[in-house]
PDB file of C-alpha atoms in Angstrom:
ATOM      1  CA  MET G  10     177.068 119.365 -48.044  1.00  0.00           C
ATOM      2  CA  THR G  11     174.343 120.483 -46.263  1.00  0.00           C
ATOM      3  CA  THR G  12     173.363 123.540 -48.574  1.00  0.00           C
ATOM      4  CA  ARG G  13     173.778 124.285 -52.315  1.00  0.00           C
ATOM      5  CA  PRO G  14     177.316 125.090 -53.400  1.00  0.00           C
ATOM      6  CA  TYR G  15     177.805 128.925 -53.709  1.00  0.00           C
ATOM      7  CA  ILE G  16     179.681 130.094 -56.729  1.00  0.00           C
ATOM      8  CA  VAL G  17     180.188 134.069 -56.705  1.00  0.00           C
ATOM      9  CA  GLY G  18     181.982 135.790 -59.308  1.00  0.00           C
ATOM     10  CA  ASN G  19     183.732 139.073 -58.382  1.00  0.00           C
ATOM     11  CA  TRP G  20     184.219 141.501 -61.433  1.00  0.00           C
ATOM     12  CA  LYS G  21     186.500 143.879 -59.416  1.00  0.00           C
ATOM     13  CA  MET G  22     186.805 147.020 -61.597  1.00  0.00           C
ATOM     14  CA  HIS G  23     185.629 145.459 -64.918  1.00  0.00           C
ATOM     15  CA  GLY G  24     182.693 146.323 -66.638  1.00  0.00           C
ATOM     16  CA  THR G  25     180.886 148.552 -68.732  1.00  0.00           C
ATOM     17  CA  ARG G  26     177.168 148.103 -70.207  1.00  0.00           C
ATOM     18  CA  ALA G  27     178.602 146.113 -72.877  1.00  0.00           C
ATOM     19  CA  MET G  28     179.236 143.247 -70.069  1.00  0.00           C
ATOM     20  CA  LEU G  29     175.354 142.929 -69.301  1.00  0.00           C
ATOM     21  CA  ALA G  30     175.351 140.389 -72.055  1.00  0.00           C
ATOM     22  CA  GLU G  31     177.525 138.193 -69.895  1.00  0.00           C
ATOM     23  CA  ALA G  32     175.430 138.621 -66.941  1.00  0.00           C
ATOM     24  CA  ARG G  33     172.319 137.509 -68.943  1.00  0.00           C
ATOM     25  CA  ALA G  34     174.215 134.379 -70.547  1.00  0.00           C
ATOM     26  CA  ILE G  35     175.319 133.607 -66.664  1.00  0.00           C
ATOM     27  CA  ASP G  36     171.895 133.772 -65.482  1.00  0.00           C
ATOM     28  CA  ARG G  37     169.831 131.900 -68.381  1.00  0.00           C
ATOM     29  CA  ALA G  38     172.741 129.192 -67.663  1.00  0.00           C
ATOM     30  CA  ALA G  39     172.268 128.942 -63.901  1.00  0.00           C
ATOM     31  CA  GLU G  40     168.700 128.024 -64.646  1.00  0.00           C
ATOM     32  CA  ARG G  41     169.769 124.859 -65.756  1.00  0.00           C
ATOM     33  CA  LEU G  42     172.025 124.724 -62.881  1.00  0.00           C
ATOM     34  CA  LEU G  43     169.727 124.719 -59.769  1.00  0.00           C
ATOM     35  CA  LYS G  44     171.921 122.735 -57.780  1.00  0.00           C
ATOM     36  CA  VAL G  45     174.255 125.433 -57.422  1.00  0.00           C
ATOM     37  CA  GLU G  46     173.740 128.894 -56.206  1.00  0.00           C
ATOM     38  CA  VAL G  47     175.124 131.450 -58.424  1.00  0.00           C
ATOM     39  CA  ALA G  48     175.807 135.172 -57.974  1.00  0.00           C
ATOM     40  CA  ILE G  49     177.966 137.984 -59.391  1.00  0.00           C
ATOM     41  CA  ALA G  50     179.256 141.383 -57.608  1.00  0.00           C
ATOM     42  CA  PRO G  51     179.530 143.715 -60.734  1.00  0.00           C
ATOM     43  CA  PRO G  52     180.786 147.247 -59.997  1.00  0.00           C
ATOM     44  CA  PHE G  53     178.760 149.802 -58.257  1.00  0.00           C
ATOM     45  CA  THR G  54     178.082 151.157 -61.568  1.00  0.00           C
ATOM     46  CA  LEU G  55     176.331 148.349 -62.888  1.00  0.00           C
ATOM     47  CA  ILE G  56     174.318 146.829 -59.993  1.00  0.00           C
ATOM     48  CA  HIS G  57     171.010 148.079 -60.937  1.00  0.00           C
ATOM     49  CA  ALA G  58     171.367 147.592 -64.803  1.00  0.00           C
ATOM     50  CA  THR G  59     172.506 143.810 -64.011  1.00  0.00           C
ATOM     51  CA  ARG G  60     169.771 143.225 -61.322  1.00  0.00           C
ATOM     52  CA  LYS G  61     167.277 144.378 -64.034  1.00  0.00           C
ATOM     53  CA  GLU G  62     168.897 141.823 -66.835  1.00  0.00           C
ATOM     54  CA  ALA G  63     169.091 138.700 -64.262  1.00  0.00           C
ATOM     55  CA  ASN G  64     166.422 137.222 -62.493  1.00  0.00           C
ATOM     56  CA  LEU G  65     167.688 134.330 -60.932  1.00  0.00           C
ATOM     57  CA  ILE G  66     171.228 134.932 -59.906  1.00  0.00           C
ATOM     58  CA  GLY G  67     172.278 137.058 -56.871  1.00  0.00           C
ATOM     59  CA  ILE G  68     173.611 140.059 -57.410  1.00  0.00           C
ATOM     60  CA  GLY G  69     175.860 142.036 -54.776  1.00  0.00           C
ATOM     61  CA  ALA G  70     178.263 144.706 -54.413  1.00  0.00           C
ATOM     62  CA  GLN G  71     182.224 144.482 -53.995  1.00  0.00           C
ATOM     63  CA  ASP G  72     182.077 146.924 -50.752  1.00  0.00           C
ATOM     64  CA  VAL G  73     180.201 149.214 -48.643  1.00  0.00           C
ATOM     65  CA  HIS G  74     180.897 152.183 -46.600  1.00  0.00           C
ATOM     66  CA  ALA G  75     180.400 151.636 -42.694  1.00  0.00           C
ATOM     67  CA  ALA G  76     178.559 154.257 -42.350  1.00  0.00           C
ATOM     68  CA  ASP G  77     174.671 154.847 -43.326  1.00  0.00           C
ATOM     69  CA  GLY G  78     175.448 158.270 -44.956  1.00  0.00           C
ATOM     70  CA  GLY G  79     177.223 161.613 -44.798  1.00  0.00           C
ATOM     71  CA  ALA G  80     180.288 163.551 -46.144  1.00  0.00           C
ATOM     72  CA  HIS G  81     182.172 160.415 -47.593  1.00  0.00           C
ATOM     73  CA  THR G  82     182.902 161.597 -51.212  1.00  0.00           C
ATOM     74  CA  GLY G  83     182.753 158.769 -53.746  1.00  0.00           C
ATOM     75  CA  ASP G  84     181.547 155.988 -51.060  1.00  0.00           C
ATOM     76  CA  ILE G  85     178.654 153.870 -51.214  1.00  0.00           C
ATOM     77  CA  SER G  86     176.337 153.011 -47.940  1.00  0.00           C
ATOM     78  CA  ALA G  87     174.726 149.580 -47.881  1.00  0.00           C
ATOM     79  CA  ALA G  88     171.643 151.304 -48.097  1.00  0.00           C
ATOM     80  CA  MET G  89     172.350 152.809 -51.272  1.00  0.00           C
ATOM     81  CA  ALA G  90     173.829 149.585 -52.791  1.00  0.00           C
ATOM     82  CA  LYS G  91     170.857 147.629 -51.246  1.00  0.00           C
ATOM     83  CA  ASP G  92     168.481 150.194 -53.205  1.00  0.00           C
ATOM     84  CA  ALA G  93     170.673 149.651 -56.701  1.00  0.00           C
ATOM     85  CA  GLY G  94     169.725 146.070 -56.481  1.00  0.00           C
ATOM     86  CA  ALA G  95     172.312 144.424 -54.430  1.00  0.00           C
ATOM     87  CA  GLY G  96     171.514 141.641 -51.999  1.00  0.00           C
ATOM     88  CA  PHE G  97     174.655 141.158 -50.640  1.00  0.00           C
ATOM     89  CA  THR G  98     177.976 142.553 -50.277  1.00  0.00           C
ATOM     90  CA  ILE G  99     181.643 141.448 -50.184  1.00  0.00           C
ATOM     91  CA  VAL G 100     183.712 142.879 -47.377  1.00  0.00           C
ATOM     92  CA  GLY G 101     187.615 142.772 -46.329  1.00  0.00           C
ATOM     93  CA  HIS G 102     188.796 141.393 -49.876  1.00  0.00           C
ATOM     94  CA  SER G 103     192.291 141.099 -49.839  1.00  0.00           C
ATOM     95  CA  GLU G 104     192.863 143.866 -52.458  1.00  0.00           C
ATOM     96  CA  ARG G 105     190.848 146.307 -49.861  1.00  0.00           C
ATOM     97  CA  ARG G 106     192.635 145.218 -46.923  1.00  0.00           C
ATOM     98  CA  ALA G 107     196.004 145.655 -48.748  1.00  0.00           C
ATOM     99  CA  ASP G 108     195.178 148.683 -51.046  1.00  0.00           C
ATOM    100  CA  HIS G 109     192.808 150.604 -48.922  1.00  0.00           C
ATOM    101  CA  LYS G 110     194.427 149.380 -45.514  1.00  0.00           C
ATOM    102  CA  GLU G 111     191.339 148.106 -44.274  1.00  0.00           C
ATOM    103  CA  THR G 112     191.445 146.838 -40.381  1.00  0.00           C
ATOM    104  CA  ASN G 113     189.765 143.958 -39.168  1.00  0.00           C
ATOM    105  CA  ALA G 114     187.606 146.481 -37.042  1.00  0.00           C
ATOM    106  CA  LEU G 115     186.358 148.578 -40.256  1.00  0.00           C
ATOM    107  CA  VAL G 116     185.541 145.106 -41.912  1.00  0.00           C
ATOM    108  CA  LYS G 117     183.607 144.128 -38.798  1.00  0.00           C
ATOM    109  CA  GLU G 118     181.652 147.629 -39.368  1.00  0.00           C
ATOM    110  CA  LYS G 119     181.040 147.172 -42.812  1.00  0.00           C
ATOM    111  CA  ALA G 120     179.453 143.796 -42.251  1.00  0.00           C
ATOM    112  CA  GLU G 121     177.299 144.882 -39.466  1.00  0.00           C
ATOM    113  CA  ALA G 122     176.132 148.131 -41.714  1.00  0.00           C
ATOM    114  CA  ALA G 123     175.053 145.513 -44.543  1.00  0.00           C
ATOM    115  CA  ILE G 124     173.307 143.480 -42.296  1.00  0.00           C
ATOM    116  CA  ALA G 125     171.569 146.266 -40.613  1.00  0.00           C
ATOM    117  CA  ALA G 126     170.619 147.330 -44.174  1.00  0.00           C
ATOM    118  CA  GLY G 127     169.081 143.786 -44.853  1.00  0.00           C
ATOM    119  CA  MET G 128     171.800 142.582 -46.870  1.00  0.00           C
ATOM    120  CA  ASN G 129     174.007 139.392 -46.606  1.00  0.00           C
ATOM    121  CA  VAL G 130     178.044 139.646 -46.373  1.00  0.00           C
ATOM    122  CA  ILE G 131     180.604 137.741 -47.622  1.00  0.00           C
ATOM    123  CA  VAL G 132     183.907 138.439 -44.959  1.00  0.00           C
ATOM    124  CA  CYS G 133     187.207 137.440 -46.646  1.00  0.00           C
ATOM    125  CA  VAL G 134     190.174 136.487 -44.922  1.00  0.00           C
ATOM    126  CA  GLY G 135     193.589 135.148 -45.930  1.00  0.00           C
ATOM    127  CA  GLU G 136     197.168 135.328 -45.013  1.00  0.00           C
ATOM    128  CA  THR G 137     200.220 136.829 -47.128  1.00  0.00           C
ATOM    129  CA  GLU G 138     203.242 134.913 -48.203  1.00  0.00           C
ATOM    130  CA  ALA G 139     205.126 136.054 -45.614  1.00  0.00           C
ATOM    131  CA  GLU G 140     202.843 135.199 -42.888  1.00  0.00           C
ATOM    132  CA  ARG G 141     202.634 131.815 -44.351  1.00  0.00           C
ATOM    133  CA  ASP G 142     206.477 131.015 -44.589  1.00  0.00           C
ATOM    134  CA  SER G 143     206.654 132.081 -40.804  1.00  0.00           C
ATOM    135  CA  GLY G 144     204.380 129.931 -39.790  1.00  0.00           C
ATOM    136  CA  LYS G 145     201.552 132.134 -38.693  1.00  0.00           C
ATOM    137  CA  ALA G 146     198.875 131.483 -41.315  1.00  0.00           C
ATOM    138  CA  GLU G 147     196.251 129.907 -38.997  1.00  0.00           C
ATOM    139  CA  ALA G 148     197.095 132.787 -36.385  1.00  0.00           C
ATOM    140  CA  VAL G 149     196.707 135.416 -38.837  1.00  0.00           C
ATOM    141  CA  VAL G 150     193.421 134.075 -40.180  1.00  0.00           C
ATOM    142  CA  ALA G 151     191.795 133.380 -36.998  1.00  0.00           C
ATOM    143  CA  ASN G 152     192.608 137.038 -35.820  1.00  0.00           C
ATOM    144  CA  GLN G 153     191.136 138.160 -39.101  1.00  0.00           C
ATOM    145  CA  LEU G 154     188.071 136.084 -38.133  1.00  0.00           C
ATOM    146  CA  SER G 155     187.814 137.011 -34.733  1.00  0.00           C
ATOM    147  CA  GLY G 156     188.045 140.962 -35.442  1.00  0.00           C
ATOM    148  CA  SER G 157     186.079 140.957 -38.759  1.00  0.00           C
ATOM    149  CA  LEU G 158     182.877 139.079 -38.134  1.00  0.00           C
ATOM    150  CA  PRO G 159     179.911 140.659 -37.241  1.00  0.00           C
ATOM    151  CA  GLU G 160     178.217 140.164 -33.885  1.00  0.00           C
ATOM    152  CA  GLY G 161     174.155 140.340 -32.861  1.00  0.00           C
ATOM    153  CA  GLU G 162     171.559 137.971 -32.783  1.00  0.00           C
ATOM    154  CA  GLY G 163     170.896 135.759 -36.061  1.00  0.00           C
ATOM    155  CA  VAL G 164     173.786 137.149 -38.205  1.00  0.00           C
ATOM    156  CA  ALA G 165     175.202 133.609 -38.704  1.00  0.00           C
ATOM    157  CA  GLU G 166     172.656 133.160 -41.042  1.00  0.00           C
ATOM    158  CA  LYS G 167     173.538 136.264 -43.028  1.00  0.00           C
ATOM    159  CA  ILE G 168     177.170 135.415 -43.598  1.00  0.00           C
ATOM    160  CA  THR G 169     179.471 133.462 -45.829  1.00  0.00           C
ATOM    161  CA  VAL G 170     183.362 133.498 -45.507  1.00  0.00           C
ATOM    162  CA  ALA G 171     185.566 133.289 -48.171  1.00  0.00           C
ATOM    163  CA  TYR G 172     189.161 132.251 -47.761  1.00  0.00           C
ATOM    164  CA  GLU G 173     191.807 133.919 -50.091  1.00  0.00           C
ATOM    165  CA  PRO G 174     195.559 132.543 -49.786  1.00  0.00           C
ATOM    166  CA  VAL G 175     197.070 135.905 -50.708  1.00  0.00           C
ATOM    167  CA  TRP G 176     200.482 134.075 -50.739  1.00  0.00           C
ATOM    168  CA  ALA G 177     199.109 132.274 -53.981  1.00  0.00           C
ATOM    169  CA  ILE G 178     198.289 135.256 -55.856  1.00  0.00           C
ATOM    170  CA  GLY G 179     200.701 136.231 -58.575  1.00  0.00           C
ATOM    171  CA  THR G 180     203.685 134.426 -56.758  1.00  0.00           C
ATOM    172  CA  GLY G 181     203.690 131.031 -58.841  1.00  0.00           C
ATOM    173  CA  ARG G 182     202.862 129.079 -55.938  1.00  0.00           C
ATOM    174  CA  THR G 183     199.771 127.233 -55.983  1.00  0.00           C
ATOM    175  CA  PRO G 184     197.981 125.940 -52.743  1.00  0.00           C
ATOM    176  CA  THR G 185     197.381 121.905 -52.552  1.00  0.00           C
ATOM    177  CA  VAL G 186     193.983 120.618 -51.795  1.00  0.00           C
ATOM    178  CA  ASP G 187     195.522 119.655 -48.495  1.00  0.00           C
ATOM    179  CA  ASP G 188     196.558 123.158 -47.757  1.00  0.00           C
ATOM    180  CA  ILE G 189     192.986 124.572 -48.572  1.00  0.00           C
ATOM    181  CA  GLY G 190     191.306 121.750 -46.869  1.00  0.00           C
ATOM    182  CA  THR G 191     193.392 122.520 -43.367  1.00  0.00           C
ATOM    183  CA  MET G 192     192.556 126.099 -43.637  1.00  0.00           C
ATOM    184  CA  HIS G 193     188.869 125.607 -44.249  1.00  0.00           C
ATOM    185  CA  ARG G 194     188.897 123.167 -41.389  1.00  0.00           C
ATOM    186  CA  HIS G 195     190.522 125.653 -38.912  1.00  0.00           C
ATOM    187  CA  ILE G 196     188.017 128.737 -40.225  1.00  0.00           C
ATOM    188  CA  ARG G 197     185.217 125.875 -39.716  1.00  0.00           C
ATOM    189  CA  GLU G 198     186.313 125.357 -35.771  1.00  0.00           C
ATOM    190  CA  LYS G 199     186.737 128.960 -35.541  1.00  0.00           C
ATOM    191  CA  LEU G 200     183.183 129.679 -36.866  1.00  0.00           C
ATOM    192  CA  VAL G 201     181.682 126.945 -34.404  1.00  0.00           C
ATOM    193  CA  ALA G 202     183.653 128.507 -31.548  1.00  0.00           C
ATOM    194  CA  THR G 203     182.048 131.758 -32.322  1.00  0.00           C
ATOM    195  CA  PHE G 204     178.239 130.910 -33.384  1.00  0.00           C
ATOM    196  CA  GLY G 205     177.988 127.480 -31.770  1.00  0.00           C
ATOM    197  CA  GLU G 206     175.798 125.094 -34.317  1.00  0.00           C
ATOM    198  CA  GLU G 207     174.880 128.035 -36.527  1.00  0.00           C
ATOM    199  CA  GLY G 208     178.697 127.775 -37.432  1.00  0.00           C
ATOM    200  CA  GLU G 209     178.461 124.537 -38.993  1.00  0.00           C
ATOM    201  CA  ALA G 210     176.366 126.140 -41.762  1.00  0.00           C
ATOM    202  CA  ILE G 211     177.792 128.811 -42.654  1.00  0.00           C
ATOM    203  CA  ARG G 212     179.454 128.225 -46.060  1.00  0.00           C
ATOM    204  CA  ILE G 213     183.144 128.924 -46.604  1.00  0.00           C
ATOM    205  CA  LEU G 214     184.141 129.989 -49.859  1.00  0.00           C
ATOM    206  CA  TYR G 215     187.799 129.005 -51.503  1.00  0.00           C
ATOM    207  CA  GLY G 216     189.101 132.103 -53.593  1.00  0.00           C
ATOM    208  CA  GLY G 217     192.256 131.902 -55.267  1.00  0.00           C
ATOM    209  CA  SER G 218     192.911 131.551 -59.036  1.00  0.00           C
ATOM    210  CA  VAL G 219     189.712 129.482 -59.513  1.00  0.00           C
ATOM    211  CA  LYS G 220     188.942 128.428 -63.046  1.00  0.00           C
ATOM    212  CA  PRO G 221     187.248 125.598 -64.998  1.00  0.00           C
ATOM    213  CA  ASP G 222     190.075 123.366 -65.310  1.00  0.00           C
ATOM    214  CA  ASN G 223     191.148 123.331 -61.581  1.00  0.00           C
ATOM    215  CA  ALA G 224     187.532 124.071 -60.165  1.00  0.00           C
ATOM    216  CA  ALA G 225     186.333 120.281 -59.709  1.00  0.00           C
ATOM    217  CA  GLU G 226     189.580 119.497 -57.552  1.00  0.00           C
ATOM    218  CA  LEU G 227     189.732 122.746 -55.492  1.00  0.00           C
ATOM    219  CA  LEU G 228     185.635 122.150 -54.694  1.00  0.00           C
ATOM    220  CA  ALA G 229     186.661 118.727 -53.535  1.00  0.00           C
ATOM    221  CA  ALA G 230     188.840 119.669 -50.860  1.00  0.00           C
ATOM    222  CA  ASP G 231     187.191 119.209 -47.322  1.00  0.00           C
ATOM    223  CA  GLU G 232     185.135 122.045 -46.000  1.00  0.00           C
ATOM    224  CA  VAL G 233     184.920 124.114 -49.458  1.00  0.00           C
ATOM    225  CA  GLY G 234     180.994 124.945 -49.847  1.00  0.00           C
ATOM    226  CA  GLY G 235     181.964 127.290 -53.108  1.00  0.00           C
ATOM    227  CA  ALA G 236     184.067 129.590 -54.648  1.00  0.00           C
ATOM    228  CA  LEU G 237     184.973 133.238 -54.850  1.00  0.00           C
ATOM    229  CA  VAL G 238     185.919 133.812 -58.567  1.00  0.00           C
ATOM    230  CA  GLY G 239     187.728 136.556 -60.080  1.00  0.00           C
ATOM    231  CA  GLY G 240     188.875 136.832 -63.691  1.00  0.00           C
ATOM    232  CA  ALA G 241     187.519 133.468 -64.728  1.00  0.00           C
ATOM    233  CA  SER G 242     183.715 135.031 -63.946  1.00  0.00           C
ATOM    234  CA  LEU G 243     184.043 137.814 -66.142  1.00  0.00           C
ATOM    235  CA  THR G 244     182.613 135.499 -69.385  1.00  0.00           C
ATOM    236  CA  ALA G 245     179.709 133.418 -69.220  1.00  0.00           C
ATOM    237  CA  GLU G 246     181.915 130.750 -70.801  1.00  0.00           C
ATOM    238  CA  SER G 247     184.514 130.340 -68.405  1.00  0.00           C
ATOM    239  CA  PHE G 248     182.267 131.107 -65.214  1.00  0.00           C
ATOM    240  CA  LEU G 249     179.682 128.535 -66.509  1.00  0.00           C
ATOM    241  CA  GLY G 250     182.873 125.774 -66.454  1.00  0.00           C
ATOM    242  CA  ILE G 251     182.917 126.486 -62.605  1.00  0.00           C
ATOM    243  CA  ILE G 252     179.560 126.457 -62.073  1.00  0.00           C
ATOM    244  CA  ILE G 253     179.159 123.019 -63.793  1.00  0.00           C
ATOM    245  CA  ALA G 254     182.204 121.822 -61.690  1.00  0.00           C
ATOM    246  CA  ALA G 255     180.074 122.849 -58.395  1.00  0.00           C
ATOM    247  CA  ALA G 256     177.071 120.909 -59.735  1.00  0.00           C
ATOM    248  CA  ALA G 257     178.973 117.577 -60.341  1.00  0.00           C
ATOM    249  CA  GLU G 258     180.668 118.146 -57.008  1.00  0.00           C
ATOM    250  CA  ASP G 259     177.348 118.529 -55.134  1.00  0.00           C
ATOM    251  CA  GLN G 260     175.991 115.413 -56.868  1.00  0.00           C
ATOM    252  CA  ASP G 261     178.927 113.367 -55.892  1.00  0.00           C
ATOM    253  CA  ASP G 262     178.343 114.649 -52.384  1.00  0.00           C
ATOM    254  CA  LYS G 263     175.096 113.322 -52.615  1.00  0.00           C
ATOM    255  CA  SER G 264     175.395 109.823 -54.116  1.00  0.00           C
TER     256      SER G 264
END
């Protein structure tokens, strides 16, 4: 790998102030594993408090609104998230695309709004079970990338891409290392076609039921530059197992 592996915990709709102890423990552990870049995205209500508790790891938002402000009750702008302490935001997560019917165009608008506010972005893409079974997986992901990636000078260095095989979430089906590597190589080709040489440096995370007991295998797949972790990031103990696996994988790459 040309850059440190990036392990990001997405806490989703979990967390009260009681979970700040987990954030502190993750932060302390990260101080001993500097070969890995570690970050968590807590709910909006905990961004400020988590940023105050965690000195080393990155703190981000799980989403932002595309507008700078206005009559959007219940929404949070990129500037507001950054002001609370977020250095990045996730956009286009499969749950947002499914539950909130977010389109590629809206994801792109959110990504560009976040970058304009001085934040980095993790752009999520991934196909459903029906799309994979019909042989459209690569075409679907390519279309998502084309429509969701932000445009503008210098944006490539602000972007991370996360691949989520939606078909493997809650279905009992598990992607093989070859499945993951094939899709990540496809994503890399698309990034290079879009951004040129800068596309080579964009990290591609894998996000699909990553746990301490499978992290090493998943992180070894071709073009996997880290992981977007859901449930296993909610406790320092389980998240640390994934971070340790990433540190070991990075060492193997350099040996």
